[in-house]
Coordinates of C-alpha atoms and ligand atoms in Angstrom, one line a residue:
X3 CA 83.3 91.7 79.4
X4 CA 83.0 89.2 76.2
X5 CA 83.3 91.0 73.2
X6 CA 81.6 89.1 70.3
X7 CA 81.5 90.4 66.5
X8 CA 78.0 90.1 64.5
X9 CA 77.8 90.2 61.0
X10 CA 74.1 91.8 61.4
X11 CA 73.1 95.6 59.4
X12 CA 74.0 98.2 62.6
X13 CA 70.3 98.9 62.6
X14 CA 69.2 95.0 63.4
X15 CA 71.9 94.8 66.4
X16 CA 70.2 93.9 69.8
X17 CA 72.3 96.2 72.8
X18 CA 71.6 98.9 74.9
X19 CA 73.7 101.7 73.2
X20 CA 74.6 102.1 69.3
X21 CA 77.8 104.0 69.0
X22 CA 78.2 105.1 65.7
X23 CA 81.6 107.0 64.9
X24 CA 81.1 110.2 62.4
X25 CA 83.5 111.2 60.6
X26 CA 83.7 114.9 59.3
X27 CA 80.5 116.2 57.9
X28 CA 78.5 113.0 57.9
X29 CA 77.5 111.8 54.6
X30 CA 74.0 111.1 54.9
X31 CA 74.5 108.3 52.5
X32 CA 74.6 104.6 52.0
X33 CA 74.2 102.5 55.4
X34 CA 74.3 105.8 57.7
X35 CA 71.0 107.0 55.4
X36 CA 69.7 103.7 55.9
X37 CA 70.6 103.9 59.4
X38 CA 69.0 107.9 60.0
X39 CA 65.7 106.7 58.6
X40 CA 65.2 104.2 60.7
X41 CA 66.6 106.2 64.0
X42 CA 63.5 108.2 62.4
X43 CA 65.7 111.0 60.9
X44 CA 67.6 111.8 64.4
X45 CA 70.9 111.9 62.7
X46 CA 69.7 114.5 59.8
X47 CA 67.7 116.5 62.8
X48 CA 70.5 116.7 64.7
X49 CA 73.2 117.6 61.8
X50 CA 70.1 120.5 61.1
X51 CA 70.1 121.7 64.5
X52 CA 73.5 122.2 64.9
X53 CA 74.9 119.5 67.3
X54 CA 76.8 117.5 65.2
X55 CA 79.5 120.7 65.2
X56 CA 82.1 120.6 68.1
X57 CA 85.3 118.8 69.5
X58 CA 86.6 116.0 67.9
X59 CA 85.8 113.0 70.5
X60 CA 82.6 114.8 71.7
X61 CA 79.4 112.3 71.9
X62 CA 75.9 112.7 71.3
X63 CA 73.3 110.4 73.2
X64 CA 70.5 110.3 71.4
X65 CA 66.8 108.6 70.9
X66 CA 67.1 105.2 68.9
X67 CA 63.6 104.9 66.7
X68 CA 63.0 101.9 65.4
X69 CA 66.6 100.6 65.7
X70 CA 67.2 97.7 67.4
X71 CA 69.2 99.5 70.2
X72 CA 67.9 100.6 72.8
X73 CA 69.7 104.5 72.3
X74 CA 71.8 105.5 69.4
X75 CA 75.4 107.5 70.7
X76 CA 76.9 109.8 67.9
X77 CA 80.6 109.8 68.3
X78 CA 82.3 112.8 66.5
X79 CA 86.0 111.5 65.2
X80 CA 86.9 114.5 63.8
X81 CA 88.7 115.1 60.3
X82 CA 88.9 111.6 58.3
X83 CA 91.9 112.0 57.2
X84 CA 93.5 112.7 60.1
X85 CA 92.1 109.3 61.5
X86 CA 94.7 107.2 62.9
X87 CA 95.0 104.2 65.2
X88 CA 95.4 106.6 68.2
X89 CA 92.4 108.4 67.0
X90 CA 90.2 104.9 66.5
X91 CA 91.4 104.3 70.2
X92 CA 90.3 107.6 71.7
X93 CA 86.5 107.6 69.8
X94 CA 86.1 104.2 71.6
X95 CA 87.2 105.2 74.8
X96 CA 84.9 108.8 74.6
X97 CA 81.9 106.6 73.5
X98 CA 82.7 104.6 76.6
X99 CA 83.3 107.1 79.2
X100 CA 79.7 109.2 77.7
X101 CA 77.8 106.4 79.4
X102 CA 79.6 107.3 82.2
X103 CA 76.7 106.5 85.4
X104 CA 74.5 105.2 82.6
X105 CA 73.1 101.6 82.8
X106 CA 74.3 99.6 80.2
X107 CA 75.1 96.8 80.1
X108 CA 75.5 95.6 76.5
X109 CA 77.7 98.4 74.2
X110 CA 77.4 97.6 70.0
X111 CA 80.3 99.5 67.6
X112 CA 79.4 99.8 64.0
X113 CA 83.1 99.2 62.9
X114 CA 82.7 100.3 59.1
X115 CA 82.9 103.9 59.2
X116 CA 86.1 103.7 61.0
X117 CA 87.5 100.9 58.8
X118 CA 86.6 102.6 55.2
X119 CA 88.8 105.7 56.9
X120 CA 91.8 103.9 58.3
X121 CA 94.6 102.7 56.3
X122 CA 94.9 99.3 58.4
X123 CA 91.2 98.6 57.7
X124 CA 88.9 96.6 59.4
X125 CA 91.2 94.1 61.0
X126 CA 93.3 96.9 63.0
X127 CA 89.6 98.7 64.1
X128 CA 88.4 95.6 65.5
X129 CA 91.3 95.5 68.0
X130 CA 91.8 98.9 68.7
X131 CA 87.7 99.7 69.3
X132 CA 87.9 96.8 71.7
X133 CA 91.5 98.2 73.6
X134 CA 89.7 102.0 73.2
X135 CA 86.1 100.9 74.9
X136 CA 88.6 98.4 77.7
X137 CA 90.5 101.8 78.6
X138 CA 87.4 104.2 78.6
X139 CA 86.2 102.0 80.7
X140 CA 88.7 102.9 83.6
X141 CA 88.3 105.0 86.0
X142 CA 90.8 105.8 89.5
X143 CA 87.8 107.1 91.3
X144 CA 87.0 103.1 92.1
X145 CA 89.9 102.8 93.5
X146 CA 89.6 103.9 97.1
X147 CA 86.3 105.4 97.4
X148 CA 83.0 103.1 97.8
X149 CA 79.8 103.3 96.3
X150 CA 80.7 105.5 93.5
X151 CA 78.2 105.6 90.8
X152 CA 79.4 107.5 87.9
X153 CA 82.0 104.8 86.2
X154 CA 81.5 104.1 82.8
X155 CA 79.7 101.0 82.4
X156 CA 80.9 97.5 83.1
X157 CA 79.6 95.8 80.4
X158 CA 78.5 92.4 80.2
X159 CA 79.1 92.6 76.2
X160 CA 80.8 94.5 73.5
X161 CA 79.3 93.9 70.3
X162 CA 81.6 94.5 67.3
X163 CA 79.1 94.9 64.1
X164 CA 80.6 94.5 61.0
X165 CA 78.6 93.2 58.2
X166 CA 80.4 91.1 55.6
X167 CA 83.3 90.4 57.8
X168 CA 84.6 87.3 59.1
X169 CA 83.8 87.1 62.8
X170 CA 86.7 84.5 64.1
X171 CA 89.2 86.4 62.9
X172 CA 87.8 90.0 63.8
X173 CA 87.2 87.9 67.4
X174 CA 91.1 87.0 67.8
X175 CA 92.0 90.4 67.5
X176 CA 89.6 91.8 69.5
X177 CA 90.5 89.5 72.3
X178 CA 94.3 90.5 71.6
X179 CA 93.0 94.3 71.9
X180 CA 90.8 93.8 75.3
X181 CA 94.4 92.5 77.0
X182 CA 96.4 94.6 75.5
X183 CA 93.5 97.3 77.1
X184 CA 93.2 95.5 80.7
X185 CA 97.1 95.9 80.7
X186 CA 97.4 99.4 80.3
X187 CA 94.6 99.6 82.7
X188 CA 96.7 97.8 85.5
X189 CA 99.5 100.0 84.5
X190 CA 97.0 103.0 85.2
X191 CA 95.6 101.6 88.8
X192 CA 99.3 100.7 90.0
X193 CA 100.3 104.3 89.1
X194 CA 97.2 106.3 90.4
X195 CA 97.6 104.3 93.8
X196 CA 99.2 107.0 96.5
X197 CA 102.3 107.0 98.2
X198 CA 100.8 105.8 101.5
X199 CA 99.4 102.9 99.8
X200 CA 102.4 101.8 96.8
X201 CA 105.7 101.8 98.5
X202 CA 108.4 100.4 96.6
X203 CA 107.7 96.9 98.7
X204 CA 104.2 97.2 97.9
X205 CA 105.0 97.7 94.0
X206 CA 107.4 94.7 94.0
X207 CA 104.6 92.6 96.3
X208 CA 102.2 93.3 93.2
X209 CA 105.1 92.2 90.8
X210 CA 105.1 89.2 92.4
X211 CA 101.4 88.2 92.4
X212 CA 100.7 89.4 89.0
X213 CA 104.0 87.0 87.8
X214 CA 102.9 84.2 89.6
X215 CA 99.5 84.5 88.1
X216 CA 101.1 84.9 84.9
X217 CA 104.0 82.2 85.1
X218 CA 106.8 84.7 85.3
X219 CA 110.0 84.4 86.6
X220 CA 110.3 87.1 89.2
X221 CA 113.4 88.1 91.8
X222 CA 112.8 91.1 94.3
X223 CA 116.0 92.5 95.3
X224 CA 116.4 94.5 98.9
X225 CA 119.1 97.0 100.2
X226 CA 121.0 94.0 101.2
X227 CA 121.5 92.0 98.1
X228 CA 121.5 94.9 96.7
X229 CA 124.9 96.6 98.5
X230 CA 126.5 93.1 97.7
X231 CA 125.9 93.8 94.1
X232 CA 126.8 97.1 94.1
X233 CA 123.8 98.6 93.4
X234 CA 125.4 102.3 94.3
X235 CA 123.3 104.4 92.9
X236 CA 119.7 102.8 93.2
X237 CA 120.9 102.1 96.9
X238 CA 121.7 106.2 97.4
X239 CA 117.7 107.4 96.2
X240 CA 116.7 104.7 98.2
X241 CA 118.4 105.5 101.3
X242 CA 116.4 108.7 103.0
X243 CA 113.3 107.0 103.5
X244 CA 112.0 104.4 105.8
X245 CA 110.4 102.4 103.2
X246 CA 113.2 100.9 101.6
X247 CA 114.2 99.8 97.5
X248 CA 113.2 97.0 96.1
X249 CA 115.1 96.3 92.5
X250 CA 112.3 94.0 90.5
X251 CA 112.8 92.2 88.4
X252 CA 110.4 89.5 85.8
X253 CA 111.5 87.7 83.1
X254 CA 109.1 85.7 80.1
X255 CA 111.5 83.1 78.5
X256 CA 114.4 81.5 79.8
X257 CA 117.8 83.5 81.4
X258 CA 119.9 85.2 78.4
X259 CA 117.3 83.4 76.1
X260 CA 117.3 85.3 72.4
X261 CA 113.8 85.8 70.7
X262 CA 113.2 85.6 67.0
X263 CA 114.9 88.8 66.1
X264 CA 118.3 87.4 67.9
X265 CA 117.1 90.4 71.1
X266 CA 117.2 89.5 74.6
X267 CA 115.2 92.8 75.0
X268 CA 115.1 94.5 78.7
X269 CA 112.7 96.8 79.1
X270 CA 113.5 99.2 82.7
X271 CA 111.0 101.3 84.4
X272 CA 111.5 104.6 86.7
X273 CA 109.6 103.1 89.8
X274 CA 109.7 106.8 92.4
X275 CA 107.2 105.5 94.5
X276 CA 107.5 109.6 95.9
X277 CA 109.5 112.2 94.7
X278 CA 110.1 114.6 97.1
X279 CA 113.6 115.5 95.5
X280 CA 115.5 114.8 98.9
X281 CA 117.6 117.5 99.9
X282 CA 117.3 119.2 96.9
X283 CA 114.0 119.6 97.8
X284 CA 111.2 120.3 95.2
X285 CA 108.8 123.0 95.9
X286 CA 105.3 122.0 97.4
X287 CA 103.3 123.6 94.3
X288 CA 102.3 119.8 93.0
X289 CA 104.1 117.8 95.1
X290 CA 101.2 116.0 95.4
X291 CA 101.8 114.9 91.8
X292 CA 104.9 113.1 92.6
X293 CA 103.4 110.3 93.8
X294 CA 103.2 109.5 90.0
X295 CA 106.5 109.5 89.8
X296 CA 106.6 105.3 89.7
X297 CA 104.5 105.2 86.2
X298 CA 107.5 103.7 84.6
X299 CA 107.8 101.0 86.6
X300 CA 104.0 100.7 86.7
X301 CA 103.8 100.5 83.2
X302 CA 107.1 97.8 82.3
X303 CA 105.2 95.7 85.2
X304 CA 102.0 95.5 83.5
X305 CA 104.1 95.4 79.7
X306 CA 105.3 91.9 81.0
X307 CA 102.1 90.3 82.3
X308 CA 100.9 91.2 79.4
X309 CA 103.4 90.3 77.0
X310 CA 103.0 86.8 79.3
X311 CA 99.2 86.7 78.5
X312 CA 99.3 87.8 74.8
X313 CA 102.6 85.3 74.0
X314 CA 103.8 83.1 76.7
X315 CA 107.6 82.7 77.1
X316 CA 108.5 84.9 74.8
X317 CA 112.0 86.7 75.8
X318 CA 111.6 89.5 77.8
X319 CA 113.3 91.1 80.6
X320 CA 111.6 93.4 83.0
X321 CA 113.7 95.7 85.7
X322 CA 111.7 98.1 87.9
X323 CA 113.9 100.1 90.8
X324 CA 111.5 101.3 93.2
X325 CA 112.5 103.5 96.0
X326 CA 111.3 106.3 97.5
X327 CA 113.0 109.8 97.4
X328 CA 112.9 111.5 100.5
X329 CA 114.8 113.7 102.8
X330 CA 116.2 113.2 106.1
X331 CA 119.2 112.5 108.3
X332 CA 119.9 109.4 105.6
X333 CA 119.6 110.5 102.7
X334 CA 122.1 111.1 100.3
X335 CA 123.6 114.8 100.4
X336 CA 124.5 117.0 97.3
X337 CA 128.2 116.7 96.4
X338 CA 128.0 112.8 97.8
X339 CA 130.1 110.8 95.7
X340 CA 128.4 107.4 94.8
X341 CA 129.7 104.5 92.8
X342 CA 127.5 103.1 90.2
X343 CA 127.0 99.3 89.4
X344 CA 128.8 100.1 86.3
X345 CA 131.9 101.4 88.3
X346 CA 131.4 104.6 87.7
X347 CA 132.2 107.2 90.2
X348 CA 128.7 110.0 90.2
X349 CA 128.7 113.5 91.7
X350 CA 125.1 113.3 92.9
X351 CA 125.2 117.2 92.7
X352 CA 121.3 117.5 92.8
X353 CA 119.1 114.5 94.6
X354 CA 116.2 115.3 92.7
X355 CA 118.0 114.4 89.3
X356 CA 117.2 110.6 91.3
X357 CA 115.2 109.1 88.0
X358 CA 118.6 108.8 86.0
X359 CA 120.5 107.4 89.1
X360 CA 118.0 104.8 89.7
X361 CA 117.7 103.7 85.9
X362 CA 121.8 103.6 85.3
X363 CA 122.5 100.8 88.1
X364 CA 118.8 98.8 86.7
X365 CA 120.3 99.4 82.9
X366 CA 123.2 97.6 83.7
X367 CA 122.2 95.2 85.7
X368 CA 120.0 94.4 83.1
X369 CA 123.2 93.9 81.0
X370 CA 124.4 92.0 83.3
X371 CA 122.0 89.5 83.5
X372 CA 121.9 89.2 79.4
X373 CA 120.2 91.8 77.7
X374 CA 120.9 93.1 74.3
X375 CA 118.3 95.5 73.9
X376 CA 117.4 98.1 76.1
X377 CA 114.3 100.3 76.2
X378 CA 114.0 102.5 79.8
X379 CA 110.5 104.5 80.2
X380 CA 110.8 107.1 82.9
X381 CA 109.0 110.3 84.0
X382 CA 112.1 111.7 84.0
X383 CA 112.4 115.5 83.4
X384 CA 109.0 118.8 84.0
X385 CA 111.3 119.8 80.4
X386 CA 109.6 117.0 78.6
X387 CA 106.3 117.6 79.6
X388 CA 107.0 121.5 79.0
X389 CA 108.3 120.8 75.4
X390 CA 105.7 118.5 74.0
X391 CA 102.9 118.4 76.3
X392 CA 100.7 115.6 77.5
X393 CA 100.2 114.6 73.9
X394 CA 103.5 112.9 72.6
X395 CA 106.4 111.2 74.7
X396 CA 109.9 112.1 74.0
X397 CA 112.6 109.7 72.7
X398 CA 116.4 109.3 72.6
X399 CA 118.0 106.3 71.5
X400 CA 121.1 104.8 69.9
X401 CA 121.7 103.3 66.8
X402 CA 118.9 104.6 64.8
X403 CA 118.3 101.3 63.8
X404 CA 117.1 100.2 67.0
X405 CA 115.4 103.5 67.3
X406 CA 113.4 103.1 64.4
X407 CA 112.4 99.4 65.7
X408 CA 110.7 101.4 68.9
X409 CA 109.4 104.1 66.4
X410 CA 107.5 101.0 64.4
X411 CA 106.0 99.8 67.7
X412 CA 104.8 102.9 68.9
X413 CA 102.8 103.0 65.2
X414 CA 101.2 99.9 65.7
X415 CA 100.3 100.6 69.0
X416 CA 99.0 104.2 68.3
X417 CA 101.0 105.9 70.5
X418 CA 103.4 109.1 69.5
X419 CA 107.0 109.7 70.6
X420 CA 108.6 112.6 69.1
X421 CA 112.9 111.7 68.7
X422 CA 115.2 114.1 70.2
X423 CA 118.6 114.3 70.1
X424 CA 121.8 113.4 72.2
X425 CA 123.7 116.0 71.6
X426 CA 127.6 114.6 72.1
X427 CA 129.2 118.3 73.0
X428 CA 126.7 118.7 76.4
X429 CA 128.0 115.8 77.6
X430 CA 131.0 117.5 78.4
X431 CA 128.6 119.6 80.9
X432 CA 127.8 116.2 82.3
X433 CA 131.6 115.3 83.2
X434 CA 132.2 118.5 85.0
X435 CA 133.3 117.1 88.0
X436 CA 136.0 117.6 90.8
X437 CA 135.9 114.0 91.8
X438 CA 133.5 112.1 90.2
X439 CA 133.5 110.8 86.3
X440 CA 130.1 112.4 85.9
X441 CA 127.4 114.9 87.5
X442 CA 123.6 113.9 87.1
X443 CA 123.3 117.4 87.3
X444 CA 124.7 120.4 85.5
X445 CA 125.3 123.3 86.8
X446 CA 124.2 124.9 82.9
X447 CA 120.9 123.6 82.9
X448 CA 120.5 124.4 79.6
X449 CA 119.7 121.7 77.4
X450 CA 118.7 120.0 80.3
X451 CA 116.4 117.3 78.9
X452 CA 119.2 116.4 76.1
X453 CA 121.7 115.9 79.2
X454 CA 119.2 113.7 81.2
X455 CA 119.7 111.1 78.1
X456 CA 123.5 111.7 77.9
X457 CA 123.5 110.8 81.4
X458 CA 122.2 107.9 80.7
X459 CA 124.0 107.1 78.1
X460 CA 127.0 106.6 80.2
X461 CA 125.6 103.5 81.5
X462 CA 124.7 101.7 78.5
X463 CA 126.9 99.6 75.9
X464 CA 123.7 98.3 73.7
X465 CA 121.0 99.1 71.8
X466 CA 119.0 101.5 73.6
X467 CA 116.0 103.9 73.9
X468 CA 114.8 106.4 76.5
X469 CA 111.1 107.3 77.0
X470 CA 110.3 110.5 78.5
X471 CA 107.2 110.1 79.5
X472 CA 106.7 112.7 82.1
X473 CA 104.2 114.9 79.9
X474 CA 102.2 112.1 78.8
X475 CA 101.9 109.6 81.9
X476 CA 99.1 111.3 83.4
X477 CA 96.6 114.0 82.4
X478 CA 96.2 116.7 85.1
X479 CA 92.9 117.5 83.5
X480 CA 90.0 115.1 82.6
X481 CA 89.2 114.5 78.0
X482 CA 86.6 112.9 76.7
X483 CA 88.6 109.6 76.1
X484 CA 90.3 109.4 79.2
X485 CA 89.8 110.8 83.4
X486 CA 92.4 112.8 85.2
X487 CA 95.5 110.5 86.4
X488 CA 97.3 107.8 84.9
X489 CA 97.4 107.1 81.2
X490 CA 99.1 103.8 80.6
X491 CA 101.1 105.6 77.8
X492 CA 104.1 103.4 76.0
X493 CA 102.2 100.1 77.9
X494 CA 101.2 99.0 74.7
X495 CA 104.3 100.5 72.6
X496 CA 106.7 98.4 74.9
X497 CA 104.0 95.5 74.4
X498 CA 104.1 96.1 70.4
X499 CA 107.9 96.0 70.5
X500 CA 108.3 92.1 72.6
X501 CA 105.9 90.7 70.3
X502 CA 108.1 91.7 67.8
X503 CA 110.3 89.0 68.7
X504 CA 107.5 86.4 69.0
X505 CA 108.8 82.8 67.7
X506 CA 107.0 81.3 65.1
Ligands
BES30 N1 110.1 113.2 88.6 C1 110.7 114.4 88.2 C2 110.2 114.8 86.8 C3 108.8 115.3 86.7 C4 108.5 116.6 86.8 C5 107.8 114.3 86.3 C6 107.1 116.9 86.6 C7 106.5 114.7 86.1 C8 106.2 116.0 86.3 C9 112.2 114.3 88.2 O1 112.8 113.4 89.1 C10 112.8 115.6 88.5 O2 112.7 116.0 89.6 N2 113.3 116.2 87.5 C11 113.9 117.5 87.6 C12 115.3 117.4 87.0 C13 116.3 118.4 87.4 C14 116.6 118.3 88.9 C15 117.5 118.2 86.6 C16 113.1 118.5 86.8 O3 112.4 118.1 85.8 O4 113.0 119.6 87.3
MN31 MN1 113.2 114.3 91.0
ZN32 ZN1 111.5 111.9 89.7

């Protein structure tokens, strides 16, 4: 898809489809008059008839007139002042995803309603229409099934019109919005892939390709290696299945090398290829769904290629743990006693609590090899997704320094974490042990999704922030702006937060 930005009245522009973005009750004034009477009055008809009410993100495909489009497609974007960047995203995408089946082939955006709403203006719509109509674009059901026809559109063209504006510049950040939307795309397509089909050698098989495509330095570490190091705890999730771990690891930059904010930023990703629980097995009501289990990984994977395509060799440290968690005669028992890379000795006194065992031995082996700032992204815990939905990620993080550098990120990349606390006292809960120096499970459940943090915790000496993304990875249920499965949520977030760092 080329994306190219025309200075031309929305009502001159050459394409297939029109989308124009409405905002609230639309003011038939100015350029949207301008364009209605020459639609031939379609947009006052239809605000008369009563279709202009509904959802926010519902679109309306409609006859064109005398436009130069071919059809004019009436995106409703819901309350202006409740526009945000997220919002800007999620219009594109449903204006994308309407044409779903549809052949078109050349897609125009008339940027300026957006742009008079959103505080970051024109500049920030022209990227974040093109990363919006790049992710409504996707869609799992290509992935293994053949000859299926209702896809939204690839398009030859997207067609930015903004009148007045200057097109270079509105060009460079579309371009920096299409990768940022291709990456949380391959983030979406390495998640939705089953279990059968992504095991954790698979995954780190894909790591590879994607950094040697990209010029990354990439290690894949076995069960081998792995043991040597003393990779306890990663080696323990791992160990009940016949497809065995792989600890991956990609690097941008050189070893230990800081960027321009004095980081050597890691960012770790929960890679469950399945999650059964293991012995502690989970019930089979959505198993099925466990198989998503490996978005975090997914997601860091993708955050690297496409901090490598955005800003090569910028500093930035990647570590997925993949394994699958499974039982059998191997696998790692409740009560087992593992040590950690870290040296400390875990009860493992529920094998389903594996995402937190997993990311402890990858967090500090991501110390270990230099980093100073740590950002893990992990569906880690059904409390999350119970407490705030599929809607907004949960965060934990220490100092809130740091915490507010992810927070800043997350803004510019339109995506919504909601902090929650790590409540010192409960980790108490977490040391309740006859053997070991801490439990990944307590037997007081309560305040469970504060203890998965506080866990954690214990395996961290820098910086660091957790992403609960369990809620928000994938949707169970088809929107407007995006299908059922993978989201690529906190891909462009953990993107936002490398080029941060960018040397000048
Ligand atoms: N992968 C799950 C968390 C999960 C649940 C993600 C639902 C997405 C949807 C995680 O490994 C898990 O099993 N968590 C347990 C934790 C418990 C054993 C402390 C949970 O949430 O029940
Ligand atoms: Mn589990
Ligand atoms: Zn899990």
């Amino acid at each position: 898809m080329q994306v190219r930005v025309v200075a031309d009245q929305p009502w001159d522009v050459k394409a297939d489809v029109l989308a124009v973005p409405l905002l609230g009750q639309p003011d038939l004034s100015g350029a949207l008059a301008e364009l209605d009477r020459r639609s031939g009055g379609e947009i006052r008809a239809l605000a008369e008839f009563g279709e202009l009410k509904g959802k926010r993100f519902k679109a309306i495909l409609t006859a064109a007139g005398e436009l130069g489009a071919g059809r004019l497609l009436l995106v409703l974007g819901g309350d202006p002042v409740a526009l945000d960047r997220e919002a800007v995203i999620r219009i594109a995408a449903s204006a994308e995803r309407r044409l779903g089946g549809r052949a078109v082939k050349r897609l125009a955006v008339w940027l300026a309603p957006l742009a008079e709403q959103l505080e970051d203006g024109i500049d920030a719509v022209a990227e974040l229409v093109t990363r919006g109509v790049v992710q409504g674009s996707y869609d799992p059901a290509t992935i293994y099934r053949e000859g299926y026809t209702d896809a939204p559109p690839a398009l030859d063209e997207l067609i930015l019109v903004a009148p007045g504006e200057d097109a270079s510049r509105l060009g460079r950040l579309a371009e920096r919005g299409r990768i940022m939307g291709e990456g949380a795309n391959l983030a979406r397509t390495l998640a939705n892939r089953s279990a059968n089909d992504v095991t954790p050698e698979v995954l780190a098989e894909e790591a590879w390709s994607l950094a040697e495509k990209h010029d990354l330095w990439v290690d894949v570490i076995g069960p081998d290696k792995a043991a040597e190091l003393g990779m306890g705890l990663f080696l323990s999730v791992g160990k009940g299945s016949d497809n065995p771990p792989r600890m991956i690891v990609m690097r941008s930059g050189r070893a230990g090398e800081r960027d321009s904010l004095g980081r050597h930023l890691a960012i770790v990703g929960k890679g469950v290829c399945f999650d059964s629980g293991g012995i502690s097995i989970k019930p089979s009501d959505r198993m099925d769904e466990m198989k998503m289990d490996k978005t975090g990984a997914c997601t860091v994977i993708a955050a690297a290629a496409t901090v490598a395509r955005l800003a090569p060799g910028t500093p930035l440290l990647a570590v997925a743990p993949a394994v699958e968690n499974m039982p059998g005669s191997h696998s790692t028992r409740p009560g087992d006693i593992v040590k950690a890379l870290n040296g400390k000795r875990v009860d493992i006194t529920n094998t389903d609590a594996e995402g937190r065992l997993i990311l402890a031995d990858a967090l500090t082996y991501a110390e270990q090899l230099g980093a100073t700032h740590l950002v893990d992204v992990a569906t880690l815990t059904g409390a999350v997704a119970r407490a705030l939905g599929d809607l907004m990620s949960g965060a934990f993080g220490t100092p809130d320094d740091f915490v507010g550098e992810v927070f800043a990120a997350g803004r510019r990349a339109g995506e919504r974490f909601w902090q929650l606390p790590l409540v010192d006292e409960y980790a108490e809960d977490m040391r309740d042990s006859w053997y070991g120096d801490v439990v990944n499970f307590s037997r007081n459940n309560d305040g469970g999704l504060v203890k998965s943090a506080l866990f954690i915790r214990e395996f961290v000496t820098k910086p660091w922030v957790h992403l609960d993304i369990a809620g928000t990875a994938y949707f169970r249920k088809a929107t407007p702006f995006a299908p059922r499965g993978a989201t690529g949520a906190s891909h462009a977030t953990l993107v936002e937060l490398a080029l941060a760092g960018v040397k000048a």
